[in-house]
Amino acid sequence: MTKLSKDLNPVEFKEYYFLKEELKDFCRSEGLKVSGSKEDLEKRIIHYLSTGEELNEVPVKQKSSETLMDITLDSRLGENFKCSEDKRAFFEKEIGSGFKFKVKFQRWIKSNPDKTYGDAIDAYFEIQNSSEKTEIGKQFQYNQYIRDFFENNGDKSLDDAIKCWKYKKSLKGHNRYEESDLDVLL
């Protein structure tokens, strides 16, 4: 397995899979910001490996959010909706303690800023009852690999899937599941 170091060039860096924690550790060791998504960290590291300099990022100003007391079923979701604790508390109060900001629901909220919280609750239940699979974002390669592994190997265990994943991510190139990955289990 390749270790993330400043000796890698950006092209080599992109050929390997690194855990978010590995990216954060590298950023810490090089004095780079460690906040943000995995994509943010990768962007910072690629810039650093290309130039040897820290990426100048313009901070995004946060708008003040509504408080739980301000949110009603008729309140609009708005353009800058954030999945914050006050909004989680509102949805938990209305839906129940099993509420989660799952990806499909978050996408629905982001694409429907003019809808109300009441509409969002209706959409939440529709999404929950849907059998359609959620598209997994490219930054979640592990999740996609595990899903693909089980679609092709229903008789295998999660331990088997993880062994194959660890083998796959140690290789140069893509991290998509292939039947040949099962060779590591022999």
Short mmCIF file of C-alpha atoms in Angstrom, two decimals:
data_model
loop_
_atom_site.label_atom_id
_atom_site.label_comp_id
_atom_site.label_asym_id
_atom_site.label_seq_id
_atom_site.Cartn_x
_atom_site.Cartn_y
_atom_site.Cartn_z
CA MET A 1 0.00 0.00 0.00
CA THR A 2 1.24 3.47 -0.84
CA LYS A 3 1.74 5.88 2.02
CA LEU A 4 0.51 9.42 1.57
CA SER A 5 3.53 11.69 1.58
CA LYS A 6 4.63 14.94 -0.03
CA ASP A 7 6.80 12.85 -2.37
CA LEU A 8 3.69 11.81 -4.33
CA ASN A 9 2.79 13.85 -7.37
CA PRO A 10 -0.87 14.77 -7.94
CA VAL A 11 -1.37 12.12 -10.62
CA GLU A 12 -0.08 9.37 -8.32
CA PHE A 13 -2.18 10.72 -5.47
CA LYS A 14 -5.36 10.39 -7.57
CA GLU A 15 -4.53 6.76 -8.41
CA TYR A 16 -4.89 5.60 -4.82
CA TYR A 17 -7.67 5.56 -2.28
CA PHE A 18 -7.00 7.22 1.06
CA LEU A 19 -9.29 7.28 4.07
CA LYS A 20 -10.47 10.68 5.22
CA GLU A 21 -8.49 10.23 8.45
CA GLU A 22 -5.31 9.62 6.41
CA LEU A 23 -5.97 12.83 4.47
CA LYS A 24 -6.49 14.75 7.71
CA ASP A 25 -3.29 13.32 9.22
CA PHE A 26 -1.34 14.40 6.14
CA CYS A 27 -2.86 17.90 6.27
CA ARG A 28 -1.98 18.21 9.96
CA SER A 29 1.61 17.12 9.34
CA GLU A 30 1.99 19.68 6.54
CA GLY A 31 0.24 22.52 8.36
CA LEU A 32 -2.81 22.52 6.08
CA LYS A 33 -6.44 22.98 7.14
CA VAL A 34 -8.10 19.74 8.24
CA SER A 35 -11.73 20.90 8.11
CA GLY A 36 -14.26 20.10 5.42
CA SER A 37 -15.36 17.13 3.39
CA LYS A 38 -13.14 14.44 1.96
CA GLU A 39 -13.35 16.23 -1.41
CA ASP A 40 -12.18 19.48 0.24
CA LEU A 41 -9.18 17.69 1.76
CA GLU A 42 -8.29 16.02 -1.55
CA LYS A 43 -8.49 19.38 -3.35
CA ARG A 44 -6.17 20.96 -0.74
CA ILE A 45 -3.69 18.10 -0.97
CA ILE A 46 -3.62 18.09 -4.79
CA HIS A 47 -2.92 21.84 -4.76
CA TYR A 48 -0.21 21.36 -2.13
CA LEU A 49 1.43 18.48 -4.04
CA SER A 50 1.34 20.57 -7.23
CA THR A 51 2.64 23.85 -5.82
CA GLY A 52 4.07 23.16 -2.37
CA GLU A 53 1.76 25.89 -1.09
CA GLU A 54 -1.44 26.01 0.93
CA LEU A 55 -4.61 26.55 -1.07
CA ASN A 56 -6.13 29.99 -0.46
CA GLU A 57 -9.77 29.31 0.30
CA VAL A 58 -12.36 32.02 0.63
CA PRO A 59 -14.41 31.39 3.77
CA VAL A 60 -18.13 31.00 3.19
CA LYS A 61 -20.25 33.27 5.38
CA GLN A 62 -22.95 31.40 7.23
CA LYS A 63 -26.40 32.95 7.38
CA SER A 64 -28.06 32.83 10.75
CA SER A 65 -30.45 29.91 10.89
CA GLU A 66 -33.98 29.75 12.21
CA THR A 67 -34.41 28.49 15.74
CA LEU A 68 -36.59 25.53 16.55
CA MET A 69 -39.23 27.90 17.91
CA ASP A 70 -39.37 29.68 14.53
CA ILE A 71 -39.91 26.50 12.50
CA THR A 72 -43.48 25.46 11.74
CA LEU A 73 -45.01 23.04 9.26
CA ASP A 74 -45.74 26.05 7.03
CA SER A 75 -42.19 27.48 7.16
CA ARG A 76 -40.31 27.46 3.85
CA LEU A 77 -37.17 25.31 3.63
CA GLY A 78 -35.21 28.07 1.89
CA GLU A 79 -32.21 28.19 -0.44
CA ASN A 80 -29.54 27.82 2.26
CA PHE A 81 -31.00 24.90 4.19
CA LYS A 82 -28.47 23.29 6.55
CA CYS A 83 -29.00 19.96 8.28
CA SER A 84 -28.46 21.46 11.72
CA GLU A 85 -29.38 20.29 15.21
CA ASP A 86 -32.38 22.62 15.48
CA LYS A 87 -33.81 21.24 12.24
CA ARG A 88 -33.05 17.66 13.31
CA ALA A 89 -34.90 18.35 16.57
CA PHE A 90 -37.90 19.70 14.63
CA PHE A 91 -38.06 16.65 12.35
CA GLU A 92 -37.58 14.25 15.28
CA LYS A 93 -40.46 15.96 17.10
CA GLU A 94 -42.72 15.63 14.03
CA ILE A 95 -41.53 12.26 12.65
CA GLY A 96 -40.18 10.44 15.68
CA SER A 97 -36.84 9.49 17.20
CA GLY A 98 -35.95 7.29 14.20
CA PHE A 99 -35.56 10.36 11.96
CA LYS A 100 -32.26 10.66 10.06
CA PHE A 101 -31.02 13.15 7.46
CA LYS A 102 -30.41 10.47 4.83
CA VAL A 103 -28.89 11.36 1.47
CA LYS A 104 -32.09 11.08 -0.60
CA PHE A 105 -33.97 13.29 1.84
CA GLN A 106 -31.16 15.87 1.90
CA ARG A 107 -31.19 15.95 -1.92
CA TRP A 108 -34.94 16.42 -1.93
CA ILE A 109 -34.66 19.35 0.50
CA LYS A 110 -31.86 21.01 -1.51
CA SER A 111 -33.86 20.70 -4.75
CA ASN A 112 -37.11 22.01 -3.23
CA PRO A 113 -36.26 25.27 -1.43
CA ASP A 114 -39.73 26.71 -1.98
CA LYS A 115 -41.48 23.77 -0.28
CA THR A 116 -42.53 23.79 3.36
CA TYR A 117 -41.39 21.67 6.30
CA GLY A 118 -44.78 19.95 6.07
CA ASP A 119 -44.03 19.05 2.41
CA ALA A 120 -40.61 17.79 3.53
CA ILE A 121 -42.19 15.49 6.09
CA ASP A 122 -44.50 14.04 3.40
CA ALA A 123 -41.49 13.57 1.11
CA TYR A 124 -39.53 11.90 3.92
CA PHE A 125 -42.19 9.20 4.30
CA GLU A 126 -42.41 8.71 0.51
CA ILE A 127 -38.65 8.30 0.34
CA GLN A 128 -38.66 5.89 3.30
CA ASN A 129 -41.27 3.71 1.57
CA SER A 130 -39.47 3.76 -1.80
CA SER A 131 -37.48 0.69 -2.85
CA GLU A 132 -35.28 2.77 -5.17
CA LYS A 133 -31.60 2.61 -4.20
CA THR A 134 -29.73 5.76 -3.30
CA GLU A 135 -26.95 6.78 -5.63
CA ILE A 136 -23.70 6.68 -3.71
CA GLY A 137 -21.44 9.72 -4.19
CA LYS A 138 -18.00 9.14 -5.67
CA GLN A 139 -16.33 10.15 -2.41
CA PHE A 140 -17.92 7.12 -0.72
CA GLN A 141 -16.04 4.46 -2.66
CA TYR A 142 -16.05 2.03 0.29
CA ASN A 143 -19.86 2.11 0.51
CA GLN A 144 -20.21 1.57 -3.25
CA TYR A 145 -17.71 -1.30 -3.16
CA ILE A 146 -19.55 -3.03 -0.30
CA ARG A 147 -22.93 -2.62 -2.06
CA ASP A 148 -21.52 -4.03 -5.33
CA PHE A 149 -19.78 -6.87 -3.47
CA PHE A 150 -23.03 -8.04 -1.89
CA GLU A 151 -25.02 -7.68 -5.13
CA ASN A 152 -22.62 -10.26 -6.60
CA ASN A 153 -21.93 -12.36 -3.50
CA GLY A 154 -25.01 -12.68 -1.34
CA ASP A 155 -23.54 -15.78 0.30
CA LYS A 156 -20.45 -13.95 1.63
CA SER A 157 -19.98 -12.15 4.94
CA LEU A 158 -19.20 -8.52 5.73
CA ASP A 159 -15.74 -9.70 6.90
CA ASP A 160 -15.19 -11.18 3.42
CA ALA A 161 -16.28 -7.90 1.80
CA ILE A 162 -13.93 -5.89 4.02
CA LYS A 163 -10.97 -8.20 3.28
CA CYS A 164 -11.61 -7.75 -0.45
CA TRP A 165 -11.98 -3.96 -0.03
CA LYS A 166 -8.69 -3.68 1.87
CA TYR A 167 -6.96 -5.65 -0.86
CA LYS A 168 -8.56 -3.55 -3.62
CA LYS A 169 -7.71 -0.18 -2.08
CA SER A 170 -4.06 -1.20 -1.73
CA LEU A 171 -3.82 -1.52 -5.52
CA LYS A 172 -3.14 1.26 -7.97
CA GLY A 173 -6.14 2.24 -10.06
CA HIS A 174 -9.91 2.18 -9.54
CA ASN A 175 -11.62 0.83 -6.44
CA ARG A 176 -14.70 -0.69 -8.05
CA TYR A 177 -15.64 -4.26 -7.18
CA GLU A 178 -14.47 -6.96 -9.60
CA GLU A 179 -14.97 -10.72 -9.34
CA SER A 180 -11.20 -11.20 -9.31
CA ASP A 181 -11.11 -9.43 -5.90
CA LEU A 182 -12.42 -12.69 -4.40
CA ASP A 183 -8.97 -14.24 -5.01
CA VAL A 184 -7.82 -12.66 -1.75
CA LEU A 185 -10.27 -14.94 0.12
CA LEU A 186 -8.65 -18.15 -1.20
#
